[in-house]
Amino acid sequence: MSAEFILRELSALDESGQFGEPLDIHVREGRIADMGKNLPLSDVLSIDCSGLWLMPGVFDCHAHPAMWCRDALETLRTPVTEWALAAADSLRRTLKGGITFLRDAGGADAGLRNALEKGYATGPRLQISIVLLSQTGGQMDGFLPGPGLELPVGYLLPDYPGRPPYRVDGVDEMRRAVREVIRAGADWVKLVAASAPHQEGQDFDRVEYTLEELQTAVFEAGRAGKPVMVDAKMPEAIEMCVRAGARSVEHGVFLDEERAALMATAGTWLVPTQYVYRDLQQKAEAGAFGPKTMAVLDNFHSRRGEVVRIARAHGVRMALGSDAFGHEMHGNNLRELLYLHEMGMPVAEVLQTATVRGAELCGVEDRYGRLAPGYVFDAIAFEEDPSDLRLFEHPDVVRMVFQGGEPRLPHPRLLDAGVPEEVPVGA
Ligand SMILES: [Zn+2]
């Protein structure tokens, strides 16, 4: 697309999380040059977008595009090249689903991030954590007791040359593992301090990792300027994350008042993933899990809404995360907006949580996450008012996606204006 254009008469999301009166947006060299009503006519390509709603591209701050397969045996049978291309397919669908920036919560490696930057494939801008560091016997330990085999991370990722270790115990191993993860190109260091509900036989409420192990990870990552994100559900695990200095707590299902106050004081972020639990609940109801997992999910279900209510009451900073993994979830990440709202978050706050707050968590709020002059033009558009969040229950509601001023999903109005359907990708 031309380096300069004006989209006219869009309802655009403003700083307060509301869609204002229609205005024009002038984009030059990938950034917003100007915004306002009736920008003067000029030689610049001008496209009528009246009737469209525009918002910044959404930040999914917890997703696993490289975990596209939930079947352990299928993962083990898949050649690593096929795995990588399937991950690229997840990334493409995620971008077309409205996510222009994604913080990988484990699975995506530097190769996927670099391939997107080089334009070999399309996808959200990626920050990666590569592996999920987990203790022996913890959530991501793929040990098979029958044959006594050590297997890849929770069976969801393949082994490949250069992949850092994921099963880590003790302070010394932690120091080395964090260094190896950073050496492999990670933007974040990801740890698991709690088991997952869908793994039959594991105690979901067990606290994994000691405070010393977590502190070592945060210290070592910090020396390289990298933040730490930790999966934690129980209050005790959340407290350890805060005391260790993690930048974000993931899930936080059983957050209580006391720990919410701790998080707010320390400035620790919360990413309360809800889509994944709804998805697991649906699968459980369809008979996918055993009785123990059902009981755990029922327990989670009973807490729905509490984590967001408590976090809001204490002023804990929150960003959006779908925890998308598996074929069906990738591309439907925006459902998380509706679920945050259903948990008691007002619409305007949901829209900010999905955009500007995500940019803050990822440390890129100076150039992404807002529709404002000077900001990179990563934006998505709808033909219906997205402040009715029920829209996000439906597929294909995102009708236009821009990344750095390039249309990754061009609206028919753009095609009518002569923008080619096949848009070359590239940095
Ligand atoms: Zn996750």
Coordinates of N, CA and C and ligand atoms in Angstrom, one line a residue, residues 62-64 67 105-106 132 139 190 231 250-251 273 276 323-325, ligand 1:
H62 N -1.2 -13.3 26.8 CA -0.9 -14.7 27.2 C -1.6 -15.6 26.2
A63 N -0.7 -16.1 25.3 CA -1.2 -17.1 24.3 C -0.1 -18.0 23.9
H64 N -0.4 -19.1 23.3 CA 0.6 -20.1 22.9 C 0.4 -20.5 21.4
M67 N 1.6 -23.8 20.4 CA 0.9 -25.0 20.9 C -0.4 -25.1 20.1
A105 N 3.3 -17.1 25.9 CA 3.5 -17.5 27.3 C 4.1 -18.9 27.3
G106 N 4.9 -19.2 26.3 CA 5.6 -20.5 26.2 C 5.3 -21.2 24.9
L132 N 8.5 -23.0 29.1 CA 7.9 -22.8 30.4 C 8.7 -23.5 31.4
Q139 N 4.0 -28.9 36.3 CA 3.0 -28.9 35.2 C 3.6 -29.3 33.9
K190 N 9.5 -17.3 31.4 CA 8.2 -17.8 31.9 C 8.5 -19.0 32.9
D231 N 3.0 -18.4 36.0 CA 1.6 -19.0 36.2 C 1.4 -19.2 37.7
E250 N 0.1 -14.8 36.0 CA -0.9 -15.3 35.0 C -1.9 -16.2 35.7
H251 N -3.2 -16.0 35.2 CA -4.3 -16.7 35.7 C -4.9 -16.1 37.0
T273 N -6.7 -15.0 32.7 CA -7.1 -15.7 31.5 C -8.5 -16.4 31.7
V276 N -9.6 -19.7 28.2 CA -9.1 -21.1 28.3 C -9.9 -21.9 29.2
D323 N -4.9 -17.1 26.8 CA -4.3 -18.5 27.0 C -4.7 -19.4 25.8
A324 N -4.8 -18.8 24.6 CA -5.2 -19.7 23.5 C -4.1 -20.7 23.3
F325 N -4.5 -22.0 23.2 CA -3.7 -23.1 22.7 C -4.6 -24.1 22.1
Ligands
ZN1 ZN -0.8 -20.5 29.2

